[in-house]
Short mmCIF file of C-alpha atoms and ligand atoms in Angstrom, two decimals:
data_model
loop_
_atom_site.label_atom_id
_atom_site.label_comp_id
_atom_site.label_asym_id
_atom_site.label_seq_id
_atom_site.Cartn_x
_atom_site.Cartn_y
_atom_site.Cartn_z
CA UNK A 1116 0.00 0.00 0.00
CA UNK A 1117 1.14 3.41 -0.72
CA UNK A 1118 0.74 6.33 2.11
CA UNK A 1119 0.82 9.85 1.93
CA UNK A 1120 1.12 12.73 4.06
CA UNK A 1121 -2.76 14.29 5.19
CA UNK A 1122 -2.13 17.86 3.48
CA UNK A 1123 0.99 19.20 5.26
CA UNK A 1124 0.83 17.46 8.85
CA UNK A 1125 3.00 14.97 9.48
CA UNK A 1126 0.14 12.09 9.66
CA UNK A 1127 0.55 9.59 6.87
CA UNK A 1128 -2.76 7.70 5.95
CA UNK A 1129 -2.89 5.07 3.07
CA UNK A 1130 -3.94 6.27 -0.33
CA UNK A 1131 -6.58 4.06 -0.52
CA UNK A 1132 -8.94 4.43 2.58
CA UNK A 1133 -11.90 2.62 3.18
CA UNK A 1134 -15.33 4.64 3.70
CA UNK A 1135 -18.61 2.68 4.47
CA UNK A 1136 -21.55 4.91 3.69
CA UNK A 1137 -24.63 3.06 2.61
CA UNK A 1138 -23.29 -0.18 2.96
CA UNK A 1139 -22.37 -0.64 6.49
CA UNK A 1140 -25.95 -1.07 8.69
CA UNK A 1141 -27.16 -0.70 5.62
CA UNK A 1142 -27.13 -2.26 2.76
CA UNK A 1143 -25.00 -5.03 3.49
CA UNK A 1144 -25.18 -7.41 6.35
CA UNK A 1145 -22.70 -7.15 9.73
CA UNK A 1146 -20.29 -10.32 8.71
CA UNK A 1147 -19.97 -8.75 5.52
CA UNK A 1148 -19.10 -5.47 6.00
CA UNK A 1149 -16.78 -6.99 8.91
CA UNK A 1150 -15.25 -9.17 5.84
CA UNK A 1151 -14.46 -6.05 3.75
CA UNK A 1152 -12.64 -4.20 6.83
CA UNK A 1153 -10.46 -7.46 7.25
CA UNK A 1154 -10.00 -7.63 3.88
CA UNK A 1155 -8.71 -3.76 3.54
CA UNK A 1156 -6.64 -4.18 6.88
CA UNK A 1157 -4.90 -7.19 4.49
CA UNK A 1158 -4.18 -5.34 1.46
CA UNK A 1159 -2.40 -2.89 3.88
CA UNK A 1160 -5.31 -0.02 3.95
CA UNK A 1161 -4.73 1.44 7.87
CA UNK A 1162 -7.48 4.72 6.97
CA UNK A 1163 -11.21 4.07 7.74
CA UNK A 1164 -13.90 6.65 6.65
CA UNK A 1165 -17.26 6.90 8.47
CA UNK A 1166 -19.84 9.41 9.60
CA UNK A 1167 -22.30 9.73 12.60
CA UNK A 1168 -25.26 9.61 9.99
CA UNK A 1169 -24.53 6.81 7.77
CA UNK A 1170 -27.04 4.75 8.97
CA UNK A 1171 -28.41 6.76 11.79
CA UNK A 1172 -25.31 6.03 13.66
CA UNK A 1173 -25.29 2.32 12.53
CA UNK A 1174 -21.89 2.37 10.39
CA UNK A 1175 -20.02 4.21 13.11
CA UNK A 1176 -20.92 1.18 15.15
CA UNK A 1177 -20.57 -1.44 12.18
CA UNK A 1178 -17.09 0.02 11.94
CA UNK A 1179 -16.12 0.04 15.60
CA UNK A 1180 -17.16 -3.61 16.36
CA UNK A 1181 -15.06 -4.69 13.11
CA UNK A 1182 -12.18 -2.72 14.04
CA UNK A 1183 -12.18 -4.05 17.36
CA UNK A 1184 -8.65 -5.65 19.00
CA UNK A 1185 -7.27 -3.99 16.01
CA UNK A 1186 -3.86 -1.89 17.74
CA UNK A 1187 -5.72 1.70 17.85
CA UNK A 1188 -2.10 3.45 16.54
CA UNK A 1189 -1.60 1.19 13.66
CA UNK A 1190 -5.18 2.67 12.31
CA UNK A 1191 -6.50 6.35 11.32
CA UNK A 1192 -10.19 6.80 11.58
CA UNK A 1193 -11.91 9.43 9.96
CA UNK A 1194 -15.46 10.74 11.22
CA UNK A 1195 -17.99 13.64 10.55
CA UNK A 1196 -20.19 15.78 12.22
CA UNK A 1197 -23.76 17.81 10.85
CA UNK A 1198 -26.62 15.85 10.08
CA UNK A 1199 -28.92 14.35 12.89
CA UNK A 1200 -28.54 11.05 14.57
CA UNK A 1201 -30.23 8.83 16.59
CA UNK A 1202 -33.99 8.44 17.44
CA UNK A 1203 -37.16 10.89 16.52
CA UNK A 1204 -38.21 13.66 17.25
CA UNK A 1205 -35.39 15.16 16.13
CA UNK A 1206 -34.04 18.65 18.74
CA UNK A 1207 -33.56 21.89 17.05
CA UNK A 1208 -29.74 21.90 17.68
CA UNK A 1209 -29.17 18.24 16.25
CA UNK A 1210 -28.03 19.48 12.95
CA UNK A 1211 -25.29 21.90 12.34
CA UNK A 1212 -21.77 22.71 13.20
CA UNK A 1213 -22.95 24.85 16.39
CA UNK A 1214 -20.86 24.29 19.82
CA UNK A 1215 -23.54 22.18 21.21
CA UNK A 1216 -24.00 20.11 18.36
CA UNK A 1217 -20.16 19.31 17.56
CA UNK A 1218 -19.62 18.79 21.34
CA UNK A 1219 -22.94 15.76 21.45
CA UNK A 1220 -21.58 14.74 18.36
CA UNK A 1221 -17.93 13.47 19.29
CA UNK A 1222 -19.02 11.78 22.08
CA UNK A 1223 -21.80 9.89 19.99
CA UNK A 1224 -19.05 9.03 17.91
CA UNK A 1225 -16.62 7.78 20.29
CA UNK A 1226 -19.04 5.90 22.08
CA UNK A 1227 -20.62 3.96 18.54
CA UNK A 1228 -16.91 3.86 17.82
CA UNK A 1229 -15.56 2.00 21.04
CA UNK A 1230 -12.69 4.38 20.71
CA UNK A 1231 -11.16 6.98 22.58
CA UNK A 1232 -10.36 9.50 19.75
CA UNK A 1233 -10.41 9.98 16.09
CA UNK A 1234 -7.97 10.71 13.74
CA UNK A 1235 -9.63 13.12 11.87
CA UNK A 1236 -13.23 14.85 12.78
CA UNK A 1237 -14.68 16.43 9.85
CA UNK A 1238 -17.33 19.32 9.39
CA UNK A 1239 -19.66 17.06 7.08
CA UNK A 1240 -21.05 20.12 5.72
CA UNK A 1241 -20.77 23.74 5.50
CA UNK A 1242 -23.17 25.58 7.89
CA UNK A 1243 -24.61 29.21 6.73
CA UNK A 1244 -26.55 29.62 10.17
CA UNK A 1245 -23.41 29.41 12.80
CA UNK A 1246 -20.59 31.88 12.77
CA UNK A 1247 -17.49 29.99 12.13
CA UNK A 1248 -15.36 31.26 14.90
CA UNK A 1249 -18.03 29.39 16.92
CA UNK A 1250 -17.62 26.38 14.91
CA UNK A 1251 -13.93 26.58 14.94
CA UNK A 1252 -13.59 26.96 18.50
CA UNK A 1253 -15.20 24.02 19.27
CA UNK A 1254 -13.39 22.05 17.08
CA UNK A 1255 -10.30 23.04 18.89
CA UNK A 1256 -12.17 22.46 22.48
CA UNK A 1257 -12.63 18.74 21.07
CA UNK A 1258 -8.55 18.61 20.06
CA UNK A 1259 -7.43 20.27 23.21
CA UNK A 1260 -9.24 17.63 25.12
CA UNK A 1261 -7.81 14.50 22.85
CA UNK A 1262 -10.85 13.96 21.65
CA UNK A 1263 -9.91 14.49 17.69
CA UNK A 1264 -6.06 14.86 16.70
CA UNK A 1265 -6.93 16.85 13.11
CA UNK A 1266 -9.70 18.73 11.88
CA UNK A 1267 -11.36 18.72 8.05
CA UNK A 1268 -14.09 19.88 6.31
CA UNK A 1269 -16.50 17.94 3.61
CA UNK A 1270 -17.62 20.05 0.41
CA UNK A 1271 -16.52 22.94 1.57
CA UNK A 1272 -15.84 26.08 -1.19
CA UNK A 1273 -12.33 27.27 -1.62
CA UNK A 1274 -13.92 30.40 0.03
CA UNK A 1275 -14.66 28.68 2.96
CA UNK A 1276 -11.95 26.65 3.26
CA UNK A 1277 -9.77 29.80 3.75
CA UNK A 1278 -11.69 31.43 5.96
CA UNK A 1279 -11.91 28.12 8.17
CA UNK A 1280 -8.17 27.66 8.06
CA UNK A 1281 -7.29 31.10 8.73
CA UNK A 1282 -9.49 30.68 12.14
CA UNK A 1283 -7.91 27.12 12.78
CA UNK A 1284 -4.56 28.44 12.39
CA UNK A 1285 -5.23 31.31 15.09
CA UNK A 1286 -6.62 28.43 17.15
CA UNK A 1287 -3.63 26.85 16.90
CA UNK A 1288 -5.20 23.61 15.70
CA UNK A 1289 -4.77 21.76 12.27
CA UNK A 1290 -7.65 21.53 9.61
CA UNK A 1291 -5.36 19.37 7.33
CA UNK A 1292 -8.02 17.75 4.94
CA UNK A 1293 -10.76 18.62 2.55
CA UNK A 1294 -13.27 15.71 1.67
CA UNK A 1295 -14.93 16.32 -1.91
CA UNK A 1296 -16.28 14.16 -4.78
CA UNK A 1297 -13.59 13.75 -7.13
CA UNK A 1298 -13.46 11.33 -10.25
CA UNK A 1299 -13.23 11.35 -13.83
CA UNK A 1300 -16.39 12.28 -14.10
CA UNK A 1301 -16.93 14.92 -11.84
CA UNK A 1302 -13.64 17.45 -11.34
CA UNK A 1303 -14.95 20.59 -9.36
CA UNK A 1304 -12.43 20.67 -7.26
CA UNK A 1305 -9.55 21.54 -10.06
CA UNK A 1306 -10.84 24.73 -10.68
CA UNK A 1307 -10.49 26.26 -7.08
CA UNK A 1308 -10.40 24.01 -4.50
CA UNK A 1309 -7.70 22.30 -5.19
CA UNK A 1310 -4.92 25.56 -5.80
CA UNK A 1311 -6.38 26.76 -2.57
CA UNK A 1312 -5.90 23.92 -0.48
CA UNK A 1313 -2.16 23.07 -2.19
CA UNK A 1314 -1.94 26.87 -1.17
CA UNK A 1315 -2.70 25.85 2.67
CA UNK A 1316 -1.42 22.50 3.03
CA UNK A 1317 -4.80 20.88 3.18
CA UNK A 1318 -4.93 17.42 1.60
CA UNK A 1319 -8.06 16.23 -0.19
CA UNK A 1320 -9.57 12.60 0.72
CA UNK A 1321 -11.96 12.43 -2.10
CA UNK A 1322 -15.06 10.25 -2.09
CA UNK A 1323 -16.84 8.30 -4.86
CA UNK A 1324 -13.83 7.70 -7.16
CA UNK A 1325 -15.60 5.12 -8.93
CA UNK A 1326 -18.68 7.13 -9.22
CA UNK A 1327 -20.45 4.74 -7.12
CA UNK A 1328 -20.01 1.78 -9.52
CA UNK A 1329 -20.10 3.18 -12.51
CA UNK A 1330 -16.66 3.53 -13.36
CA UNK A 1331 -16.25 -0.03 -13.02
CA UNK A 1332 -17.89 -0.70 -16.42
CA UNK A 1333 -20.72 -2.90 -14.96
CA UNK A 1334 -23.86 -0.49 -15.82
CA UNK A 1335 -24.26 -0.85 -19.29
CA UNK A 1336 -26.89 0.97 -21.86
CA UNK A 1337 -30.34 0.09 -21.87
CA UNK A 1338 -29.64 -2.92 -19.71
CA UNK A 1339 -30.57 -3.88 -15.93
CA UNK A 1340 -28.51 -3.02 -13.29
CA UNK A 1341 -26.78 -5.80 -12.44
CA UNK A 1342 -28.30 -7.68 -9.13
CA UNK A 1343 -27.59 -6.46 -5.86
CA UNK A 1344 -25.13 -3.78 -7.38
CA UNK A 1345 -26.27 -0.22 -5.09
CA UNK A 1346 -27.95 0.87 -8.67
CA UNK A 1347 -30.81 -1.68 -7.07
CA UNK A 1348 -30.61 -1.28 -3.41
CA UNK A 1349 -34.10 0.85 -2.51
CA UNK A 1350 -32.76 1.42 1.08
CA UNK A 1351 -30.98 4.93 -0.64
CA UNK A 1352 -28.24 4.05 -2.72
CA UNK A 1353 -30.26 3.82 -5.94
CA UNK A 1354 -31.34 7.54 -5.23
CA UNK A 1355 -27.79 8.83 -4.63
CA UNK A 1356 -26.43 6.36 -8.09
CA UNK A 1357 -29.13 7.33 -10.18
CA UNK A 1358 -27.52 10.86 -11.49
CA UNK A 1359 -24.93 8.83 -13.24
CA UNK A 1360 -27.02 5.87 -14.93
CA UNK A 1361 -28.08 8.21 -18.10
CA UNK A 1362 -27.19 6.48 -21.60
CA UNK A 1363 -24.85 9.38 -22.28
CA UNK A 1364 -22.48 8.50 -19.39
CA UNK A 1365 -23.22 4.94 -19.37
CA UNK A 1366 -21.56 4.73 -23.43
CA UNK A 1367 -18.64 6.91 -22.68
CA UNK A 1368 -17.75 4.71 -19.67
CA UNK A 1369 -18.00 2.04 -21.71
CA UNK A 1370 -15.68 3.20 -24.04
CA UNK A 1371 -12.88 3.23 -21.22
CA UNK A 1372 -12.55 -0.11 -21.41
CA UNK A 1373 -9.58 -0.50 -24.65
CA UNK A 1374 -7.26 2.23 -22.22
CA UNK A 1375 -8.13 0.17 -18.73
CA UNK A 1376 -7.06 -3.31 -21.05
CA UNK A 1377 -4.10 -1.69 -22.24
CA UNK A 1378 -2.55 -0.67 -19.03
CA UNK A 1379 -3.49 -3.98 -17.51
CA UNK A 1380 -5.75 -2.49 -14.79
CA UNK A 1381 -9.90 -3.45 -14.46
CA UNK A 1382 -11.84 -0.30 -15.22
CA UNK A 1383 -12.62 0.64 -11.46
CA UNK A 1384 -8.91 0.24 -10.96
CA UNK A 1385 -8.30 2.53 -13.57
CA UNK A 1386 -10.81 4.95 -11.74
CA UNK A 1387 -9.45 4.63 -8.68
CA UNK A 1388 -6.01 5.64 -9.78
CA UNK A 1389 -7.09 8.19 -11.94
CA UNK A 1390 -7.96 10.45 -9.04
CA UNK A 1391 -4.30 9.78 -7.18
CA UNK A 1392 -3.03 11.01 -10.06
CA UNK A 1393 -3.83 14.74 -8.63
CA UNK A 1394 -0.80 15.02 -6.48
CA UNK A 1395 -3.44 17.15 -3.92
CA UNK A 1396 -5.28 13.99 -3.44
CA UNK A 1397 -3.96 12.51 -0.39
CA UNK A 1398 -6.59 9.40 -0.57
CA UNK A 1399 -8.63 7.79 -2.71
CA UNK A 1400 -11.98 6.90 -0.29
CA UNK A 1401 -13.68 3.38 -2.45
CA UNK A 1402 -16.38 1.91 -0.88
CA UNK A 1403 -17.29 -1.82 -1.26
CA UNK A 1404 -20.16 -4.16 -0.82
CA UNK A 1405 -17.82 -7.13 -1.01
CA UNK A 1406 -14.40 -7.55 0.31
CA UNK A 1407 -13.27 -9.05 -3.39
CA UNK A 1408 -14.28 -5.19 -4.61
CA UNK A 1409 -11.72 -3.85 -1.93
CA UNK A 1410 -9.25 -6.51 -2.97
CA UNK A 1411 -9.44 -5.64 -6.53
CA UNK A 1412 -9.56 -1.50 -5.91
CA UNK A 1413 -6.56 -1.61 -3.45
CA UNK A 1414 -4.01 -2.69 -6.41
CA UNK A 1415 -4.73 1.21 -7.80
CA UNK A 1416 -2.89 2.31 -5.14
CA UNK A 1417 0.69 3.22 -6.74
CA UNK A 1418 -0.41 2.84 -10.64
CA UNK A 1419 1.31 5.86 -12.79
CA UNK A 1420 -1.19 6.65 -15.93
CA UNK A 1421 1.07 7.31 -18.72
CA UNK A 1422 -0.11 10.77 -20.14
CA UNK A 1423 -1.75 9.61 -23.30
CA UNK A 1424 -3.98 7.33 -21.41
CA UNK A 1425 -4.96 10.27 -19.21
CA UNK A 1426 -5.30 12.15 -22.65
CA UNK A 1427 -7.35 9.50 -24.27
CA UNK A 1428 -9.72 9.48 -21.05
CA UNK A 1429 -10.56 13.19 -21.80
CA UNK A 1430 -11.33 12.75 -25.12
CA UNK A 1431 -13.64 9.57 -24.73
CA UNK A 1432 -15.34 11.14 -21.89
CA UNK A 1433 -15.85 14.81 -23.51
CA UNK A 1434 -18.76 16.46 -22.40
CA UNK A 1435 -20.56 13.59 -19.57
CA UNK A 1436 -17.58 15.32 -17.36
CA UNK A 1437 -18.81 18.16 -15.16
CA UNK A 1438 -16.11 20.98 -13.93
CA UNK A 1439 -18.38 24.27 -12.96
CA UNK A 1440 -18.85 24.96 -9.43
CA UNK A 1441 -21.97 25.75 -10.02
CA UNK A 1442 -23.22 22.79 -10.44
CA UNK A 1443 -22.48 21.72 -7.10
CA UNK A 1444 -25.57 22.80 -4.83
CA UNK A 1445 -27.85 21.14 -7.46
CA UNK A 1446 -26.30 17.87 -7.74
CA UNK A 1447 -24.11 16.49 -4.27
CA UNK A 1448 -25.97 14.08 -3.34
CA UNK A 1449 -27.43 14.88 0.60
CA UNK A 1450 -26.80 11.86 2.69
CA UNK A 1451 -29.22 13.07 4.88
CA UNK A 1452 -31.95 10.61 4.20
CA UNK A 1453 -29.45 7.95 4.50
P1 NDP B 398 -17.11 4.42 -4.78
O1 NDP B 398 -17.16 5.35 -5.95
O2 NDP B 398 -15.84 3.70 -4.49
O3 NDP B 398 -18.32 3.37 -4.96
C1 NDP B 398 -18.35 2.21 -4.19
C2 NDP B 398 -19.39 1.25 -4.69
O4 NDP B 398 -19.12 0.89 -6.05
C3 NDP B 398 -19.34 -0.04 -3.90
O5 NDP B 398 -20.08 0.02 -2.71
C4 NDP B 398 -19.87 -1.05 -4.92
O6 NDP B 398 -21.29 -0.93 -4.93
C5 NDP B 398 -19.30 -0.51 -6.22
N1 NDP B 398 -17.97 -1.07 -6.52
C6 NDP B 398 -16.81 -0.85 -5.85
N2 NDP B 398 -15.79 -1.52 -6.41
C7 NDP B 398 -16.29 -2.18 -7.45
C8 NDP B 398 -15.71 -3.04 -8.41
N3 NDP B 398 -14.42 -3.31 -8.37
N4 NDP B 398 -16.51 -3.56 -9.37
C9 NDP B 398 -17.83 -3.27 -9.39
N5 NDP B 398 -18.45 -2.47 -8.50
C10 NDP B 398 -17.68 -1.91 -7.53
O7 NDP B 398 -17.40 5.22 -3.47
P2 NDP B 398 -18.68 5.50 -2.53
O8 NDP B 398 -19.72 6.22 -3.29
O9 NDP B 398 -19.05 4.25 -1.84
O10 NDP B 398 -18.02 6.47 -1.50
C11 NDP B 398 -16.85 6.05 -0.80
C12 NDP B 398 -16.77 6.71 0.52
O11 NDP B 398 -16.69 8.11 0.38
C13 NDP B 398 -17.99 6.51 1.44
O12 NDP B 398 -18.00 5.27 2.07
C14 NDP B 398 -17.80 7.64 2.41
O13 NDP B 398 -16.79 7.28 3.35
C15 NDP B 398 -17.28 8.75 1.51
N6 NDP B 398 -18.36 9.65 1.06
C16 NDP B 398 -18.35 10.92 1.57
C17 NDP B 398 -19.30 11.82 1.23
C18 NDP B 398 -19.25 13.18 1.82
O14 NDP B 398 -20.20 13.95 1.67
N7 NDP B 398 -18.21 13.52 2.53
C19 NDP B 398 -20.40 11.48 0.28
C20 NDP B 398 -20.31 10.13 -0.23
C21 NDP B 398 -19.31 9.26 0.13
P3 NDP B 398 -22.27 -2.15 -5.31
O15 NDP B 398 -21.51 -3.44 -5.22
O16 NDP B 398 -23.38 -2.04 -4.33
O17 NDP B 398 -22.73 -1.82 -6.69
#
């Protein structure tokens, strides 16, 4: 496994980390998501990616019970923060990045997690209704008291970003990692986020490399999706795949296939190495259903793509790729019904 440095701190995490949204209390059952975490601690993956509201809190504690008698320092774990957990009615302050909401939500965490601390704690979310010096201070109350060693932030604008690390710095804490969607199919991130963060020292651990299956070839035009594949689970991932199961992507994905075959790599491999290509991309987060899917993804890790395959990709994907920021409030999928 290959490991790089989170942004500019001196925390290494492996470039291929494994997240477990919608699959983990979810959509798959406890032995096998427990299966796929043994099978990523094998290939060498030591950085886990959760979040208090996959699940409702479920795939924190999916995560924890798998990870169990695992030695604590020979793993990073990555968690977030925003959306509401745990029973109904739901409180006013459960949602957010206020004080009282990021202080309930790391111990929630901890305690689904069995652990003592996390890695990384991450602002899931930007929120527009809490000053940030109030959000930033309590993410520096959690550090202080060894509750979280780094901070991050999830689909955050380059804007905010700066204005979050320029409070974090004052803090003296570290907000060391971005979290965005990243692939070959979807590269917001180049435009602004990116410069800014290579600017700060902020790392990017970007999610849904493989487009949530598509990139691996297996949706194909005018056919079914494949059984059992997320395309077909109604528990929430069809919802979040369905942006990407249009004709128009599905043929230009398909004709990835001769470039994947000629370096040798399966076509979610290819995906998943395509995005560590970006030297700002500090990991790679795949998920799997199936611990052969984390087997197979976990060989990207270390693959150089010669520059007239990375060429070639352009061309065959032309215009299914979307760059403009713009774009981004209309089509992120919210995890929040998840
Ligand atoms: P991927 O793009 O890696 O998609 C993973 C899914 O693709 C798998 O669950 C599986 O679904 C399918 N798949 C994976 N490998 C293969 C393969 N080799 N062949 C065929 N199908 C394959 O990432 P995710 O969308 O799962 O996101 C990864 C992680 O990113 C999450 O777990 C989470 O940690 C993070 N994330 C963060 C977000 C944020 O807002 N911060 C938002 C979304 C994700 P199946 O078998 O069911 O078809």
């Amino acid at each position: 496994m290959e490991f790089r440095y989170l942004g500019s701190s001196g925390m290494q995490i492996s470039a291929i980390t494994y997240g477990n949204w919608l699959t983990h209390g979810s959509q798959v059952e406890n032995d096998v998501a427990t299966r796929c975490v043994r099978a990523a601690l094998d290939e060498g993956i030591t950085s886990f990616d959760t979040a208090d509201a996959y699940a409702n809190g479920r795939a924190e504690t999916v995560l924890g019970s798998a990870l169990n008698g695992v030695r604590r320092e020979s793993l990073e774990v990555f968690t977030k923060v925003y959306w509401p957990v745990g029973p109904e009615p739901r409180g006013k302050n459960d949602t957010g990045l206020s004080r009282k909401h990021i202080m309930e939500g790391i111990d929630g965490s901890l305690r689904r997690l069995q652990m003592d601390y996390v890695d990384l704690y991450q602002a899931h979310r930007y929120d527009t209704f809490t000053p940030l010096e109030e959000t930033m201070q309590a993410f520096a109350d959690v550090v202080r008291a060894g509750k979280a060693l780094y901070i991050g932030v999830s689909e955050w604008t380059a804007e905010q970003i700066r204005a979050g690390h320029a409070l974090a710095t004052e803090l003296g804490i570290s907000l060391v990692s971005s979290q965005p969607q990243y692939s070959m199919l979807w590269r917001i991130i180049e435009g602004e986020v990116v410069p800014t963060c290579e600017e700060l020292g902020i790392g990017q651990i970007v999610w849904s490399p493989i487009a949530q299956g598509v990139l691996s070839g297996k949706y194909t035009p005018g056919q079914e999706a494949p059984a059992g594949s997320r395309a077909t689970d109604i528990n929430g991932g069809a919802n979040m795949i369905r942006r990407w199961l249009g004709d128009d992507v599905l043929t230009r994905v398909q004709g990835l296939r001769p470039v994947a075959d000629e370096l040798g790599l399966s076509m979610a491999q290819l995906a998943v190495a395509w995005v560590l290509q970006n030297s700002n991309v500090s990991a790679a987060l795949i998920g799997a259903s199936r611990p052969e899917q984390v087997v197979e993804n976990a060989k990207a890790a270390e693959v150089t793509i010669p520059a007239d395959a990375l060429r070639r990709i352009d061309e065959i994907l032309g215009d299914v790729v979307t760059s403009d920021p713009a774009t981004v409030a209309k089509s992120v999928p919210s995890e929040r019904a998840i």
